[in-house]
Short mmCIF file of C-alpha atoms in Angstrom, two decimals:
data_model
loop_
_atom_site.label_atom_id
_atom_site.label_comp_id
_atom_site.label_asym_id
_atom_site.label_seq_id
_atom_site.Cartn_x
_atom_site.Cartn_y
_atom_site.Cartn_z
CA UNK N 1 -9.39 -8.68 -16.39
CA UNK N 2 -6.57 -6.19 -16.81
CA UNK N 3 -5.00 -5.01 -13.58
CA UNK N 4 -4.02 -1.50 -12.58
CA UNK N 5 -1.60 -0.19 -15.18
CA UNK N 6 0.93 2.55 -14.60
CA UNK N 7 3.14 4.41 -17.00
CA UNK N 8 5.94 4.98 -17.49
CA UNK N 9 7.70 2.14 -15.68
CA UNK N 10 10.79 4.24 -15.12
CA UNK N 11 11.30 7.98 -15.24
CA UNK N 12 14.50 9.94 -14.82
CA UNK N 13 14.24 13.68 -14.25
CA UNK N 14 16.54 16.50 -13.28
CA UNK N 15 16.07 18.41 -10.05
CA UNK N 16 13.65 21.30 -10.57
CA UNK N 17 11.80 19.65 -13.46
CA UNK N 18 8.23 18.37 -13.45
CA UNK N 19 7.17 14.72 -13.59
CA UNK N 20 3.83 13.31 -14.74
CA UNK N 21 2.85 9.78 -13.81
CA UNK N 22 -0.21 8.01 -15.16
CA UNK N 23 -2.53 5.34 -13.84
CA UNK N 24 -5.39 3.36 -15.37
CA UNK N 25 -7.59 1.62 -12.79
CA UNK N 26 -9.27 -1.73 -13.16
CA UNK N 27 -12.45 -1.48 -15.22
CA UNK N 28 -15.36 -0.68 -12.91
CA UNK N 29 -13.19 0.83 -10.20
CA UNK N 30 -13.99 4.46 -9.48
CA UNK N 31 -11.44 5.28 -6.79
CA UNK N 32 -7.75 5.82 -7.41
CA UNK N 33 -5.09 6.16 -4.72
CA UNK N 34 -1.49 7.29 -4.99
CA UNK N 35 1.25 6.17 -2.63
CA UNK N 36 4.96 6.92 -2.42
CA UNK N 37 7.35 4.12 -1.46
CA UNK N 38 10.70 5.68 -0.67
CA UNK N 39 13.65 3.73 0.62
CA UNK N 40 13.55 3.56 4.40
CA UNK N 41 10.20 5.36 4.66
CA UNK N 42 7.75 2.68 3.62
CA UNK N 43 4.50 3.32 1.81
CA UNK N 44 3.14 6.82 2.40
CA UNK N 45 -0.36 7.90 1.36
CA UNK N 46 -0.35 10.74 -1.17
CA UNK N 47 -3.81 11.28 -2.69
CA UNK N 48 -7.24 9.73 -3.10
CA UNK N 49 -9.53 10.49 -6.04
CA UNK N 50 -13.08 9.30 -6.35
CA UNK N 51 -15.58 10.20 -9.07
CA UNK N 52 -13.26 12.87 -10.37
CA UNK N 53 -12.81 14.66 -7.04
CA UNK N 54 -9.87 14.79 -4.65
CA UNK N 55 -11.23 13.21 -1.45
CA UNK N 56 -8.21 13.10 0.82
CA UNK N 57 -4.59 14.12 0.79
CA UNK N 58 -1.58 12.89 2.71
CA UNK N 59 1.11 14.95 4.38
CA UNK N 60 2.88 16.07 1.20
CA UNK N 61 3.61 19.59 -0.08
CA UNK N 62 1.34 21.22 -2.69
CA UNK N 63 3.83 20.54 -5.47
CA UNK N 64 2.40 17.02 -5.42
CA UNK N 65 -0.90 17.25 -7.24
CA UNK N 66 -3.05 15.23 -9.56
CA UNK N 67 -6.39 14.71 -11.12
CA UNK N 68 -8.84 12.05 -12.15
CA UNK N 69 -10.37 12.01 -15.58
CA UNK N 70 -13.97 11.11 -16.55
CA UNK N 71 -12.83 7.59 -17.49
CA UNK N 72 -11.42 7.27 -13.91
CA UNK N 73 -7.81 7.21 -15.01
CA UNK N 74 -5.54 9.49 -13.06
CA UNK N 75 -2.30 11.35 -13.27
CA UNK N 76 0.07 12.47 -10.57
CA UNK N 77 2.15 15.59 -11.13
CA UNK N 78 5.21 16.44 -9.13
CA UNK N 79 6.55 19.95 -9.68
CA UNK N 80 9.93 21.40 -8.76
CA UNK N 81 11.44 17.96 -8.29
CA UNK N 82 13.81 17.41 -5.41
CA UNK N 83 16.31 14.59 -4.97
CA UNK N 84 14.20 13.26 -2.06
CA UNK N 85 11.30 12.68 -4.47
CA UNK N 86 13.15 9.67 -5.88
CA UNK N 87 10.90 6.74 -5.04
CA UNK N 88 8.51 4.13 -6.36
CA UNK N 89 5.10 5.72 -6.94
CA UNK N 90 2.27 3.25 -6.64
CA UNK N 91 -1.26 3.66 -7.86
CA UNK N 92 -4.13 1.56 -6.51
CA UNK N 93 -7.79 1.37 -7.36
CA UNK N 94 -10.92 0.08 -5.67
CA UNK N 95 -14.57 -0.45 -6.42
CA UNK N 96 -17.31 1.37 -4.55
CA UNK N 97 -18.63 -0.69 -1.68
CA UNK N 98 -15.55 -2.90 -1.30
CA UNK N 99 -14.06 -0.97 1.56
CA UNK N 100 -10.30 -0.80 1.69
CA UNK N 101 -9.67 -3.68 -0.71
CA UNK N 102 -7.18 -2.01 -3.01
CA UNK N 103 -5.46 -3.43 -6.07
CA UNK N 104 -2.06 -1.92 -6.68
CA UNK N 105 -0.20 -1.44 -9.92
CA UNK N 106 3.49 -2.21 -10.29
CA UNK N 107 4.49 1.40 -9.92
CA UNK N 108 6.59 4.05 -11.61
CA UNK N 109 10.18 4.30 -10.46
CA UNK N 110 11.05 8.02 -10.41
CA UNK N 111 14.69 8.95 -10.15
CA UNK N 112 15.65 12.59 -9.67
CA UNK N 113 19.25 13.46 -10.50
CA UNK H 1 6.43 7.19 17.58
CA UNK H 2 5.10 5.69 14.35
CA UNK H 3 1.42 4.79 14.22
CA UNK H 4 2.27 1.30 12.96
CA UNK H 5 5.40 -0.60 13.95
CA UNK H 6 6.62 -3.66 12.09
CA UNK H 7 9.85 -5.53 12.58
CA UNK H 8 11.70 -5.15 9.25
CA UNK H 9 13.58 -8.42 9.75
CA UNK H 10 14.99 -9.82 7.56
CA UNK H 11 13.51 -13.17 8.46
CA UNK H 12 14.99 -16.37 7.00
CA UNK H 13 13.30 -19.74 7.51
CA UNK H 14 13.57 -23.24 6.04
CA UNK H 15 10.90 -24.53 3.71
CA UNK H 16 7.96 -25.99 5.64
CA UNK H 17 8.40 -23.74 8.67
CA UNK H 18 5.60 -21.76 10.29
CA UNK H 19 6.21 -18.04 9.87
CA UNK H 20 4.87 -15.42 12.25
CA UNK H 21 4.77 -11.77 11.20
CA UNK H 22 3.60 -9.06 13.56
CA UNK H 23 2.60 -5.43 13.77
CA UNK H 24 1.66 -3.19 16.64
CA UNK H 25 -0.23 0.06 16.37
CA UNK H 26 -0.98 3.03 18.57
CA UNK H 27 -4.13 4.54 17.04
CA UNK H 28 -7.22 2.90 18.53
CA UNK H 29 -9.33 4.35 15.69
CA UNK H 30 -7.96 1.78 13.25
CA UNK H 31 -10.77 -0.60 12.36
CA UNK H 32 -9.64 -2.38 9.20
CA UNK H 33 -6.51 -4.50 9.05
CA UNK H 34 -4.76 -5.88 6.01
CA UNK H 35 -1.72 -7.86 5.03
CA UNK H 36 -0.05 -7.30 1.69
CA UNK H 37 2.70 -9.26 -0.02
CA UNK H 38 5.15 -7.44 -2.27
CA UNK H 39 7.53 -9.21 -4.59
CA UNK H 40 10.59 -7.41 -5.87
CA UNK H 41 9.76 -4.82 -8.55
CA UNK H 42 6.03 -5.39 -8.10
CA UNK H 43 3.21 -3.58 -6.35
CA UNK H 44 1.74 -4.90 -3.09
CA UNK H 45 -0.84 -7.67 -3.41
CA UNK H 46 -3.67 -7.98 -0.88
CA UNK H 47 -3.45 -11.24 1.07
CA UNK H 48 -5.80 -10.82 4.01
CA UNK H 49 -8.46 -8.28 5.02
CA UNK H 50 -10.11 -8.24 8.44
CA UNK H 51 -12.18 -5.79 10.47
CA UNK H 52 -12.74 -7.49 13.78
CA UNK H 53 -10.73 -9.08 16.53
CA UNK H 54 -10.13 -12.78 16.14
CA UNK H 55 -8.73 -15.08 13.50
CA UNK H 56 -9.32 -15.32 9.77
CA UNK H 57 -7.96 -18.21 7.76
CA UNK H 58 -7.34 -18.49 4.02
CA UNK H 59 -5.44 -21.55 2.92
CA UNK H 60 -1.98 -21.51 4.48
CA UNK H 61 -2.47 -17.98 5.80
CA UNK H 62 -4.07 -16.97 9.11
CA UNK H 63 -4.57 -13.36 10.14
CA UNK H 64 -5.06 -12.58 13.79
CA UNK H 65 -6.26 -9.27 15.26
CA UNK H 66 -6.20 -8.33 18.94
CA UNK H 67 -7.67 -4.86 19.24
CA UNK H 68 -7.34 -4.78 23.01
CA UNK H 69 -3.56 -5.17 22.68
CA UNK H 70 -3.34 -3.22 19.40
CA UNK H 71 -1.53 -6.13 17.82
CA UNK H 72 -2.00 -8.02 14.57
CA UNK H 73 -0.27 -11.09 13.21
CA UNK H 74 0.01 -13.10 10.03
CA UNK H 75 0.88 -16.77 10.21
CA UNK H 76 2.08 -18.71 7.19
CA UNK H 77 1.96 -22.49 7.51
CA UNK H 78 4.09 -24.87 5.46
CA UNK H 79 6.08 -21.96 4.05
CA UNK H 80 7.36 -22.28 0.48
CA UNK H 81 10.24 -20.61 -1.37
CA UNK H 82 7.57 -18.80 -3.42
CA UNK H 83 6.49 -17.06 -0.18
CA UNK H 84 9.80 -15.16 -0.20
CA UNK H 85 8.74 -11.51 -0.40
CA UNK H 86 8.20 -8.41 1.70
CA UNK H 87 5.10 -8.57 3.88
CA UNK H 88 3.38 -5.33 4.78
CA UNK H 89 0.70 -4.78 7.37
CA UNK H 90 -1.73 -1.95 6.73
CA UNK H 91 -4.57 -0.35 8.65
CA UNK H 92 -7.30 2.15 8.05
CA UNK H 93 -9.94 4.24 9.76
CA UNK H 94 -13.52 4.09 8.60
CA UNK H 95 -15.61 6.70 10.35
CA UNK H 96 -19.38 6.79 9.91
CA UNK H 97 -19.29 4.60 6.82
CA UNK H 98 -17.08 7.05 4.95
CA UNK H 99 -13.64 5.86 4.05
CA UNK H 100 -10.79 8.35 4.36
CA UNK H 101 -9.08 6.44 1.56
CA UNK H 102 -5.84 6.22 3.47
CA UNK H 103 -4.00 3.08 4.46
CA UNK H 104 -1.25 3.38 7.06
CA UNK H 105 1.45 0.80 6.39
CA UNK H 106 4.10 -0.82 8.49
CA UNK H 107 7.68 -0.76 7.25
CA UNK H 108 7.43 -4.29 5.87
CA UNK H 109 9.19 -7.52 6.85
CA UNK H 110 11.51 -9.16 4.34
CA UNK H 111 10.95 -12.92 4.37
CA UNK H 112 13.17 -15.51 2.73
CA UNK H 113 12.14 -19.17 2.67
CA UNK H 114 15.06 -21.35 1.65
CA UNK H 115 14.67 -24.86 0.24
#
């Protein structure tokens, strides 16, 4: 069984640009979660998508947005990039009825210069 | 004050030692408690998942939850060099059967087990 896959692995952007990160959940998983892991700040919850709808959002500005597609894959968009957005962005997925048992991908390392 | 506090370490132990990792929390609404292991350049991997006070054992790993003290622990017996990683505690609220989808993580403890 393929795990959660994220692309790209690394992304370098200039301040003010937009970044798009992609995530494919495990087959059969309908929920996708996005987390930011910045140095010194730990893992911070960004967004939760389930069945194509945004279900919950963390304490991040609106320039962090995303969507979930009919095949349950997801993308995270970060507009007007700031230097502080440099971090590892992790995607996780879970299956309905399994509670908080998430499987994480290996992440996308976003560097804003 | 952070909702979840975890000693970042680093923690260095000899192979075969018993390792104790701990987290405290302030939000009494947390009901689900997890431990993740994260190797360098990888995503976190779920090790233990509990939702009640008491102990849960899985191989060399034992998770302990004390809701009255708002304190959780992970014990690793007979530690191996392959256990060297960052260990993260995580917690979540589940109200009325509906998950909020959010895990609140500790800062992570860096563990090194040397041969």
